[in-house]
Amino acid sequence: MNGLAKQLGQASLVSLAVILLFSVTVNSQRRTSERQQAQQHYQKGLELLKKGDLDGSIEAFKKAILLRPKEAEAHYYLGYALGIKGQLAEAIVELQKAISLNPELGEAHYYLGAARWFSKDIDGAIAALRAAVRLMPRHANAHYYLGLSLQKKGDSQAAIAELRKAIELAPEMAEVHHALGLSLQQQDELDEAIEAFRTAIKLRPNMLRAYNDLGLALMQKRDPDGAIAAFNEALKLDSSNMVAQLNLGMVLIQKGDYAAAVEQYR
């Protein structure tokens, strides 16, 4: 009897080992299958994103995340696609998840900062964009949006430093020269502001707001003829632009040409 019991006990142990081995194998195969499926959804999301199919890419990234919720890149691209679509609150959530999973993901910090900027969360934007420029010091757009955020906070000196860095990295970006001009104007550095506005116009001749801001800076410099020329250029781009019309009327009053100013206000 004892021998039989021993044999049965050994058989039970062997059976248990086989069951455990089978369970481990099945679970391993399931995890491999889930990983492969998640990767397929992720790759599909990237392909659809390149084609401009935002809805399709968002759906694919969500499927990838459902299978592999700890993949930082999938959360990042989902956040990116949601941000491009204008769903900023949802984008911020996904970008924060990406950063929590991989704090060194510089692009996630950048797009989080941009999403917060467009959501008017200036303090949040500054924090995210500071992280972005720390991780990616040669990212011109990160310096640009950080400059804009600091400008919005009223820190013109810090904004100027960031905008100059953006221009150093990408001198062809007209909007950065324009933003630099505004910060310089706030600091009463009018000559440099005028130069920045003119550079923005040279790079993008149809930038109406740059003509308006150039005209205002020239007014501050007591150069009414230059200001009139700038406002007239703005009106060539858009004859119904109320800002240019009002500004032109003001400079004509400054010059003493009241009749022409009255004509502008009709």
PDB file of C-alpha atoms in Angstrom:
ATOM      1  CA  MET A   1       0.000   0.000   0.000  1.00  0.00           C
ATOM      2  CA  ASN A   2       2.732   2.394   0.916  1.00  0.00           C
ATOM      3  CA  GLY A   3       4.424   1.810  -2.432  1.00  0.00           C
ATOM      4  CA  LEU A   4       1.199   2.415  -4.295  1.00  0.00           C
ATOM      5  CA  ALA A   5       0.562   5.619  -2.363  1.00  0.00           C
ATOM      6  CA  LYS A   6       4.074   6.787  -3.133  1.00  0.00           C
ATOM      7  CA  GLN A   7       3.606   6.090  -6.835  1.00  0.00           C
ATOM      8  CA  LEU A   8       0.287   7.940  -6.850  1.00  0.00           C
ATOM      9  CA  GLY A   9       1.858  10.888  -5.061  1.00  0.00           C
ATOM     10  CA  GLN A  10       4.679  11.024  -7.584  1.00  0.00           C
ATOM     11  CA  ALA A  11       2.193  10.823 -10.445  1.00  0.00           C
ATOM     12  CA  SER A  12       0.216  13.687  -8.946  1.00  0.00           C
ATOM     13  CA  LEU A  13       3.344  15.831  -8.707  1.00  0.00           C
ATOM     14  CA  VAL A  14       4.214  15.074 -12.313  1.00  0.00           C
ATOM     15  CA  SER A  15       0.689  15.962 -13.401  1.00  0.00           C
ATOM     16  CA  LEU A  16       0.821  19.204 -11.415  1.00  0.00           C
ATOM     17  CA  ALA A  17       4.139  20.110 -13.006  1.00  0.00           C
ATOM     18  CA  VAL A  18       2.730  19.417 -16.475  1.00  0.00           C
ATOM     19  CA  ILE A  19      -0.322  21.570 -15.735  1.00  0.00           C
ATOM     20  CA  LEU A  20       1.849  24.421 -14.440  1.00  0.00           C
ATOM     21  CA  LEU A  21       4.142  24.184 -17.442  1.00  0.00           C
ATOM     22  CA  PHE A  22       1.159  24.193 -19.777  1.00  0.00           C
ATOM     23  CA  SER A  23      -0.327  27.214 -17.958  1.00  0.00           C
ATOM     24  CA  VAL A  24       2.960  29.144 -18.171  1.00  0.00           C
ATOM     25  CA  THR A  25       3.273  28.290 -21.873  1.00  0.00           C
ATOM     26  CA  VAL A  26      -0.297  29.403 -22.624  1.00  0.00           C
ATOM     27  CA  ASN A  27       0.153  32.647 -20.676  1.00  0.00           C
ATOM     28  CA  SER A  28       3.452  33.312 -22.430  1.00  0.00           C
ATOM     29  CA  GLN A  29       1.849  32.711 -25.815  1.00  0.00           C
ATOM     30  CA  ARG A  30      -1.068  34.991 -24.869  1.00  0.00           C
ATOM     31  CA  ARG A  31       1.329  37.787 -23.850  1.00  0.00           C
ATOM     32  CA  THR A  32       3.287  37.340 -27.079  1.00  0.00           C
ATOM     33  CA  SER A  33       0.077  37.456 -29.091  1.00  0.00           C
ATOM     34  CA  GLU A  34      -1.095  40.610 -27.268  1.00  0.00           C
ATOM     35  CA  ARG A  35       2.284  42.253 -27.816  1.00  0.00           C
ATOM     36  CA  GLN A  36       2.173  41.465 -31.518  1.00  0.00           C
ATOM     37  CA  GLN A  37      -1.418  42.695 -31.857  1.00  0.00           C
ATOM     38  CA  ALA A  38      -0.573  45.897 -29.969  1.00  0.00           C
ATOM     39  CA  GLN A  39       2.405  46.495 -32.253  1.00  0.00           C
ATOM     40  CA  GLN A  40       0.218  45.974 -35.318  1.00  0.00           C
ATOM     41  CA  HIS A  41      -2.309  48.539 -34.051  1.00  0.00           C
ATOM     42  CA  TYR A  42       0.516  50.937 -33.183  1.00  0.00           C
ATOM     43  CA  GLN A  43       2.091  50.653 -36.652  1.00  0.00           C
ATOM     44  CA  LYS A  44      -1.317  51.104 -38.250  1.00  0.00           C
ATOM     45  CA  GLY A  45      -1.820  54.236 -36.162  1.00  0.00           C
ATOM     46  CA  LEU A  46       1.497  55.663 -37.378  1.00  0.00           C
ATOM     47  CA  GLU A  47       0.643  54.927 -41.007  1.00  0.00           C
ATOM     48  CA  LEU A  48      -2.812  56.522 -40.714  1.00  0.00           C
ATOM     49  CA  LEU A  49      -1.311  59.530 -38.941  1.00  0.00           C
ATOM     50  CA  LYS A  50       1.133  60.060 -41.816  1.00  0.00           C
ATOM     51  CA  LYS A  51      -1.816  59.982 -44.230  1.00  0.00           C
ATOM     52  CA  GLY A  52      -3.682  62.598 -42.190  1.00  0.00           C
ATOM     53  CA  ASP A  53      -6.394  60.187 -41.029  1.00  0.00           C
ATOM     54  CA  LEU A  54      -6.652  61.450 -37.447  1.00  0.00           C
ATOM     55  CA  ASP A  55      -9.788  59.510 -36.496  1.00  0.00           C
ATOM     56  CA  GLY A  56      -8.341  56.263 -37.809  1.00  0.00           C
ATOM     57  CA  SER A  57      -4.995  56.797 -36.098  1.00  0.00           C
ATOM     58  CA  ILE A  58      -6.661  57.665 -32.776  1.00  0.00           C
ATOM     59  CA  GLU A  59      -8.723  54.473 -32.922  1.00  0.00           C
ATOM     60  CA  ALA A  60      -5.628  52.389 -33.712  1.00  0.00           C
ATOM     61  CA  PHE A  61      -3.536  53.899 -30.898  1.00  0.00           C
ATOM     62  CA  LYS A  62      -6.393  53.328 -28.434  1.00  0.00           C
ATOM     63  CA  LYS A  63      -6.518  49.648 -29.435  1.00  0.00           C
ATOM     64  CA  ALA A  64      -2.755  49.365 -28.955  1.00  0.00           C
ATOM     65  CA  ILE A  65      -2.997  50.939 -25.494  1.00  0.00           C
ATOM     66  CA  LEU A  66      -5.876  48.650 -24.502  1.00  0.00           C
ATOM     67  CA  LEU A  67      -3.572  45.684 -25.082  1.00  0.00           C
ATOM     68  CA  ARG A  68      -0.339  47.294 -23.819  1.00  0.00           C
ATOM     69  CA  PRO A  69      -1.271  50.174 -21.473  1.00  0.00           C
ATOM     70  CA  LYS A  70       2.318  50.871 -20.401  1.00  0.00           C
ATOM     71  CA  GLU A  71       3.719  51.742 -23.829  1.00  0.00           C
ATOM     72  CA  ALA A  72       4.790  55.395 -23.570  1.00  0.00           C
ATOM     73  CA  GLU A  73       5.111  55.912 -27.325  1.00  0.00           C
ATOM     74  CA  ALA A  74       1.518  54.815 -27.959  1.00  0.00           C
ATOM     75  CA  HIS A  75       0.225  57.309 -25.381  1.00  0.00           C
ATOM     76  CA  TYR A  76       2.460  59.998 -26.893  1.00  0.00           C
ATOM     77  CA  TYR A  77       1.195  59.526 -30.450  1.00  0.00           C
ATOM     78  CA  LEU A  78      -2.398  59.279 -29.256  1.00  0.00           C
ATOM     79  CA  GLY A  79      -1.926  62.575 -27.428  1.00  0.00           C
ATOM     80  CA  TYR A  80      -0.294  64.109 -30.486  1.00  0.00           C
ATOM     81  CA  ALA A  81      -3.174  63.039 -32.769  1.00  0.00           C
ATOM     82  CA  LEU A  82      -5.787  64.279 -30.296  1.00  0.00           C
ATOM     83  CA  GLY A  83      -3.976  67.615 -30.060  1.00  0.00           C
ATOM     84  CA  ILE A  84      -3.856  68.039 -33.829  1.00  0.00           C
ATOM     85  CA  LYS A  85      -7.596  67.327 -33.898  1.00  0.00           C
ATOM     86  CA  GLY A  86      -8.159  70.063 -31.300  1.00  0.00           C
ATOM     87  CA  GLN A  87      -9.168  67.750 -28.436  1.00  0.00           C
ATOM     88  CA  LEU A  88      -6.731  69.449 -26.074  1.00  0.00           C
ATOM     89  CA  ALA A  89      -8.011  68.148 -22.724  1.00  0.00           C
ATOM     90  CA  GLU A  90      -7.800  64.531 -23.922  1.00  0.00           C
ATOM     91  CA  ALA A  91      -4.406  65.194 -25.516  1.00  0.00           C
ATOM     92  CA  ILE A  92      -3.021  66.554 -22.250  1.00  0.00           C
ATOM     93  CA  VAL A  93      -4.148  63.420 -20.369  1.00  0.00           C
ATOM     94  CA  GLU A  94      -2.411  61.095 -22.842  1.00  0.00           C
ATOM     95  CA  LEU A  95       0.786  63.158 -22.994  1.00  0.00           C
ATOM     96  CA  GLN A  96       0.972  63.176 -19.196  1.00  0.00           C
ATOM     97  CA  LYS A  97       0.610  59.376 -19.217  1.00  0.00           C
ATOM     98  CA  ALA A  98       3.423  59.113 -21.765  1.00  0.00           C
ATOM     99  CA  ILE A  99       5.684  61.271 -19.584  1.00  0.00           C
ATOM    100  CA  SER A 100       4.837  59.283 -16.443  1.00  0.00           C
ATOM    101  CA  LEU A 101       5.932  56.129 -18.279  1.00  0.00           C
ATOM    102  CA  ASN A 102       9.021  57.727 -19.865  1.00  0.00           C
ATOM    103  CA  PRO A 103      10.054  61.080 -18.339  1.00  0.00           C
ATOM    104  CA  GLU A 104      12.849  61.419 -20.911  1.00  0.00           C
ATOM    105  CA  LEU A 105      10.416  61.589 -23.841  1.00  0.00           C
ATOM    106  CA  GLY A 106      11.219  65.149 -24.894  1.00  0.00           C
ATOM    107  CA  GLU A 107       8.625  65.437 -27.664  1.00  0.00           C
ATOM    108  CA  ALA A 108       5.880  64.529 -25.193  1.00  0.00           C
ATOM    109  CA  HIS A 109       6.961  67.434 -22.956  1.00  0.00           C
ATOM    110  CA  TYR A 110       6.973  69.744 -25.983  1.00  0.00           C
ATOM    111  CA  TYR A 111       3.488  68.813 -27.197  1.00  0.00           C
ATOM    112  CA  LEU A 112       2.180  68.903 -23.624  1.00  0.00           C
ATOM    113  CA  GLY A 113       3.536  72.458 -23.366  1.00  0.00           C
ATOM    114  CA  ALA A 114       1.971  73.447 -26.690  1.00  0.00           C
ATOM    115  CA  ALA A 115      -1.386  71.895 -25.698  1.00  0.00           C
ATOM    116  CA  ARG A 116      -1.317  73.778 -22.403  1.00  0.00           C
ATOM    117  CA  TRP A 117      -0.404  77.005 -24.222  1.00  0.00           C
ATOM    118  CA  PHE A 118      -3.410  76.681 -26.521  1.00  0.00           C
ATOM    119  CA  SER A 119      -5.532  75.784 -23.467  1.00  0.00           C
ATOM    120  CA  LYS A 120      -4.384  79.075 -21.861  1.00  0.00           C
ATOM    121  CA  ASP A 121      -2.652  77.219 -19.007  1.00  0.00           C
ATOM    122  CA  ILE A 122       0.441  79.423 -19.141  1.00  0.00           C
ATOM    123  CA  ASP A 123       2.112  78.179 -15.943  1.00  0.00           C
ATOM    124  CA  GLY A 124       1.611  74.577 -17.052  1.00  0.00           C
ATOM    125  CA  ALA A 125       2.975  75.406 -20.489  1.00  0.00           C
ATOM    126  CA  ILE A 126       6.108  76.990 -19.027  1.00  0.00           C
ATOM    127  CA  ALA A 127       6.792  73.955 -16.809  1.00  0.00           C
ATOM    128  CA  ALA A 128       6.382  71.482 -19.693  1.00  0.00           C
ATOM    129  CA  LEU A 129       8.367  73.566 -22.171  1.00  0.00           C
ATOM    130  CA  ARG A 130      11.233  74.069 -19.730  1.00  0.00           C
ATOM    131  CA  ALA A 131      11.453  70.276 -19.498  1.00  0.00           C
ATOM    132  CA  ALA A 132      11.332  70.065 -23.303  1.00  0.00           C
ATOM    133  CA  VAL A 133      14.227  72.482 -23.861  1.00  0.00           C
ATOM    134  CA  ARG A 134      16.239  70.734 -21.142  1.00  0.00           C
ATOM    135  CA  LEU A 135      15.842  67.411 -22.932  1.00  0.00           C
ATOM    136  CA  MET A 136      16.009  68.888 -26.474  1.00  0.00           C
ATOM    137  CA  PRO A 137      18.082  72.101 -26.310  1.00  0.00           C
ATOM    138  CA  ARG A 138      18.088  72.437 -30.105  1.00  0.00           C
ATOM    139  CA  HIS A 139      14.307  72.243 -30.528  1.00  0.00           C
ATOM    140  CA  ALA A 140      13.452  75.656 -32.033  1.00  0.00           C
ATOM    141  CA  ASN A 141       9.692  75.363 -31.588  1.00  0.00           C
ATOM    142  CA  ALA A 142      10.067  74.462 -27.920  1.00  0.00           C
ATOM    143  CA  HIS A 143      12.101  77.638 -27.349  1.00  0.00           C
ATOM    144  CA  TYR A 144       9.535  79.605 -29.385  1.00  0.00           C
ATOM    145  CA  TYR A 145       6.510  78.459 -27.367  1.00  0.00           C
ATOM    146  CA  LEU A 146       8.435  78.888 -24.129  1.00  0.00           C
ATOM    147  CA  GLY A 147       9.208  82.446 -25.248  1.00  0.00           C
ATOM    148  CA  LEU A 148       5.536  83.077 -26.035  1.00  0.00           C
ATOM    149  CA  SER A 149       4.498  81.707 -22.640  1.00  0.00           C
ATOM    150  CA  LEU A 150       7.029  83.851 -20.782  1.00  0.00           C
ATOM    151  CA  GLN A 151       5.902  86.859 -22.843  1.00  0.00           C
ATOM    152  CA  LYS A 152       2.317  86.159 -21.785  1.00  0.00           C
ATOM    153  CA  LYS A 153       3.430  86.064 -18.141  1.00  0.00           C
ATOM    154  CA  GLY A 154       5.028  89.497 -18.573  1.00  0.00           C
ATOM    155  CA  ASP A 155       8.615  88.248 -18.275  1.00  0.00           C
ATOM    156  CA  SER A 156       9.900  90.017 -21.380  1.00  0.00           C
ATOM    157  CA  GLN A 157      13.587  89.556 -20.634  1.00  0.00           C
ATOM    158  CA  ALA A 158      13.280  85.768 -20.289  1.00  0.00           C
ATOM    159  CA  ALA A 159      11.027  85.689 -23.361  1.00  0.00           C
ATOM    160  CA  ILE A 160      13.620  87.574 -25.420  1.00  0.00           C
ATOM    161  CA  ALA A 161      16.304  85.057 -24.437  1.00  0.00           C
ATOM    162  CA  GLU A 162      14.158  82.094 -25.532  1.00  0.00           C
ATOM    163  CA  LEU A 163      13.039  83.752 -28.772  1.00  0.00           C
ATOM    164  CA  ARG A 164      16.629  84.656 -29.677  1.00  0.00           C
ATOM    165  CA  LYS A 165      17.582  81.015 -29.105  1.00  0.00           C
ATOM    166  CA  ALA A 166      14.723  79.895 -31.390  1.00  0.00           C
ATOM    167  CA  ILE A 167      15.946  82.307 -34.094  1.00  0.00           C
ATOM    168  CA  GLU A 168      19.503  81.040 -33.715  1.00  0.00           C
ATOM    169  CA  LEU A 169      18.225  77.504 -34.382  1.00  0.00           C
ATOM    170  CA  ALA A 170      15.656  78.389 -37.073  1.00  0.00           C
ATOM    171  CA  PRO A 171      16.260  81.891 -38.486  1.00  0.00           C
ATOM    172  CA  GLU A 172      13.641  81.431 -41.219  1.00  0.00           C
ATOM    173  CA  MET A 173      10.669  81.339 -38.804  1.00  0.00           C
ATOM    174  CA  ALA A 174       8.901  84.665 -39.403  1.00  0.00           C
ATOM    175  CA  GLU A 175       6.533  84.268 -36.444  1.00  0.00           C
ATOM    176  CA  VAL A 176       9.484  84.052 -34.036  1.00  0.00           C
ATOM    177  CA  HIS A 177      10.940  87.346 -35.307  1.00  0.00           C
ATOM    178  CA  HIS A 178       7.502  88.911 -34.887  1.00  0.00           C
ATOM    179  CA  ALA A 179       7.183  87.611 -31.314  1.00  0.00           C
ATOM    180  CA  LEU A 180      10.696  88.875 -30.551  1.00  0.00           C
ATOM    181  CA  GLY A 181       9.696  92.304 -31.855  1.00  0.00           C
ATOM    182  CA  LEU A 182       6.734  92.395 -29.453  1.00  0.00           C
ATOM    183  CA  SER A 183       8.899  91.517 -26.449  1.00  0.00           C
ATOM    184  CA  LEU A 184      11.518  94.086 -27.433  1.00  0.00           C
ATOM    185  CA  GLN A 185       8.765  96.671 -27.864  1.00  0.00           C
ATOM    186  CA  GLN A 186       7.551  95.911 -24.336  1.00  0.00           C
ATOM    187  CA  GLN A 187      11.073  96.668 -23.126  1.00  0.00           C
ATOM    188  CA  ASP A 188      11.145  99.974 -25.095  1.00  0.00           C
ATOM    189  CA  GLU A 189      13.966  98.611 -27.256  1.00  0.00           C
ATOM    190  CA  LEU A 190      12.306 100.145 -30.287  1.00  0.00           C
ATOM    191  CA  ASP A 191      15.151 100.033 -32.800  1.00  0.00           C
ATOM    192  CA  GLU A 192      15.616  96.297 -32.298  1.00  0.00           C
ATOM    193  CA  ALA A 193      11.850  95.758 -32.291  1.00  0.00           C
ATOM    194  CA  ILE A 194      11.528  97.565 -35.633  1.00  0.00           C
ATOM    195  CA  GLU A 195      14.336  95.445 -37.061  1.00  0.00           C
ATOM    196  CA  ALA A 196      12.608  92.258 -35.844  1.00  0.00           C
ATOM    197  CA  PHE A 197       9.273  93.265 -37.388  1.00  0.00           C
ATOM    198  CA  ARG A 198      10.970  94.093 -40.692  1.00  0.00           C
ATOM    199  CA  THR A 199      12.730  90.738 -40.692  1.00  0.00           C
ATOM    200  CA  ALA A 200       9.391  88.993 -40.095  1.00  0.00           C
ATOM    201  CA  ILE A 201       7.888  90.882 -43.056  1.00  0.00           C
ATOM    202  CA  LYS A 202      10.849  90.045 -45.266  1.00  0.00           C
ATOM    203  CA  LEU A 203      10.405  86.364 -44.467  1.00  0.00           C
ATOM    204  CA  ARG A 204       6.613  86.472 -44.804  1.00  0.00           C
ATOM    205  CA  PRO A 205       5.466  89.477 -46.858  1.00  0.00           C
ATOM    206  CA  ASN A 206       1.775  88.730 -46.219  1.00  0.00           C
ATOM    207  CA  MET A 207       2.070  88.884 -42.397  1.00  0.00           C
ATOM    208  CA  LEU A 208      -0.503  91.608 -41.799  1.00  0.00           C
ATOM    209  CA  ARG A 209      -0.049  91.824 -38.031  1.00  0.00           C
ATOM    210  CA  ALA A 210       3.689  92.436 -38.484  1.00  0.00           C
ATOM    211  CA  TYR A 211       2.928  95.533 -40.595  1.00  0.00           C
ATOM    212  CA  ASN A 212       0.537  96.778 -37.897  1.00  0.00           C
ATOM    213  CA  ASP A 213       3.058  96.233 -35.106  1.00  0.00           C
ATOM    214  CA  LEU A 214       5.833  97.793 -37.196  1.00  0.00           C
ATOM    215  CA  GLY A 215       3.622 100.846 -37.706  1.00  0.00           C
ATOM    216  CA  LEU A 216       2.963 101.140 -33.964  1.00  0.00           C
ATOM    217  CA  ALA A 217       6.679 100.887 -33.169  1.00  0.00           C
ATOM    218  CA  LEU A 218       7.431 103.595 -35.747  1.00  0.00           C
ATOM    219  CA  MET A 219       4.736 105.775 -34.158  1.00  0.00           C
ATOM    220  CA  GLN A 220       6.528 105.371 -30.814  1.00  0.00           C
ATOM    221  CA  LYS A 221       9.737 106.434 -32.571  1.00  0.00           C
ATOM    222  CA  ARG A 222       7.958 109.574 -33.817  1.00  0.00           C
ATOM    223  CA  ASP A 223       8.284 108.440 -37.422  1.00  0.00           C
ATOM    224  CA  PRO A 224       4.763 109.110 -38.725  1.00  0.00           C
ATOM    225  CA  ASP A 225       5.674 108.720 -42.396  1.00  0.00           C
ATOM    226  CA  GLY A 226       7.178 105.291 -41.768  1.00  0.00           C
ATOM    227  CA  ALA A 227       4.141 104.313 -39.706  1.00  0.00           C
ATOM    228  CA  ILE A 228       1.748 105.494 -42.454  1.00  0.00           C
ATOM    229  CA  ALA A 229       3.658 103.405 -44.995  1.00  0.00           C
ATOM    230  CA  ALA A 230       3.436 100.333 -42.748  1.00  0.00           C
ATOM    231  CA  PHE A 231      -0.306 100.707 -42.116  1.00  0.00           C
ATOM    232  CA  ASN A 232      -0.941 101.264 -45.828  1.00  0.00           C
ATOM    233  CA  GLU A 233       0.902  98.016 -46.572  1.00  0.00           C
ATOM    234  CA  ALA A 234      -1.363  96.273 -44.068  1.00  0.00           C
ATOM    235  CA  LEU A 235      -4.409  97.703 -45.809  1.00  0.00           C
ATOM    236  CA  LYS A 236      -3.110  96.499 -49.178  1.00  0.00           C
ATOM    237  CA  LEU A 237      -3.284  93.001 -47.730  1.00  0.00           C
ATOM    238  CA  ASP A 238      -6.748  93.556 -46.237  1.00  0.00           C
ATOM    239  CA  SER A 239      -8.508  96.818 -47.053  1.00  0.00           C
ATOM    240  CA  SER A 240     -11.206  96.120 -44.435  1.00  0.00           C
ATOM    241  CA  ASN A 241      -8.816  95.493 -41.559  1.00  0.00           C
ATOM    242  CA  MET A 242     -10.185  97.627 -38.710  1.00  0.00           C
ATOM    243  CA  VAL A 243      -6.938  97.609 -36.707  1.00  0.00           C
ATOM    244  CA  ALA A 244      -4.924  99.025 -39.613  1.00  0.00           C
ATOM    245  CA  GLN A 245      -7.624 101.591 -40.358  1.00  0.00           C
ATOM    246  CA  LEU A 246      -7.739 102.814 -36.754  1.00  0.00           C
ATOM    247  CA  ASN A 247      -3.955 102.873 -36.474  1.00  0.00           C
ATOM    248  CA  LEU A 248      -3.647 104.829 -39.718  1.00  0.00           C
ATOM    249  CA  GLY A 249      -6.221 107.310 -38.464  1.00  0.00           C
ATOM    250  CA  MET A 250      -4.265 107.779 -35.223  1.00  0.00           C
ATOM    251  CA  VAL A 251      -0.960 108.428 -36.967  1.00  0.00           C
ATOM    252  CA  LEU A 252      -2.612 110.911 -39.333  1.00  0.00           C
ATOM    253  CA  ILE A 253      -3.908 112.790 -36.276  1.00  0.00           C
ATOM    254  CA  GLN A 254      -0.392 112.639 -34.809  1.00  0.00           C
ATOM    255  CA  LYS A 255       0.885 114.171 -38.028  1.00  0.00           C
ATOM    256  CA  GLY A 256      -1.823 116.877 -37.966  1.00  0.00           C
ATOM    257  CA  ASP A 257      -3.661 115.665 -41.078  1.00  0.00           C
ATOM    258  CA  TYR A 258      -7.137 115.699 -39.511  1.00  0.00           C
ATOM    259  CA  ALA A 259      -9.049 115.594 -42.782  1.00  0.00           C
ATOM    260  CA  ALA A 260      -7.328 112.393 -43.876  1.00  0.00           C
ATOM    261  CA  ALA A 261      -7.838 110.937 -40.393  1.00  0.00           C
ATOM    262  CA  VAL A 262     -11.574 111.638 -40.533  1.00  0.00           C
ATOM    263  CA  GLU A 263     -11.675 109.894 -43.923  1.00  0.00           C
ATOM    264  CA  GLN A 264     -10.195 106.755 -42.344  1.00  0.00           C
ATOM    265  CA  TYR A 265     -12.866 106.670 -39.654  1.00  0.00           C
ATOM    266  CA  ARG A 266     -15.788 106.904 -42.098  1.00  0.00           C
TER     267      ARG A 266
END
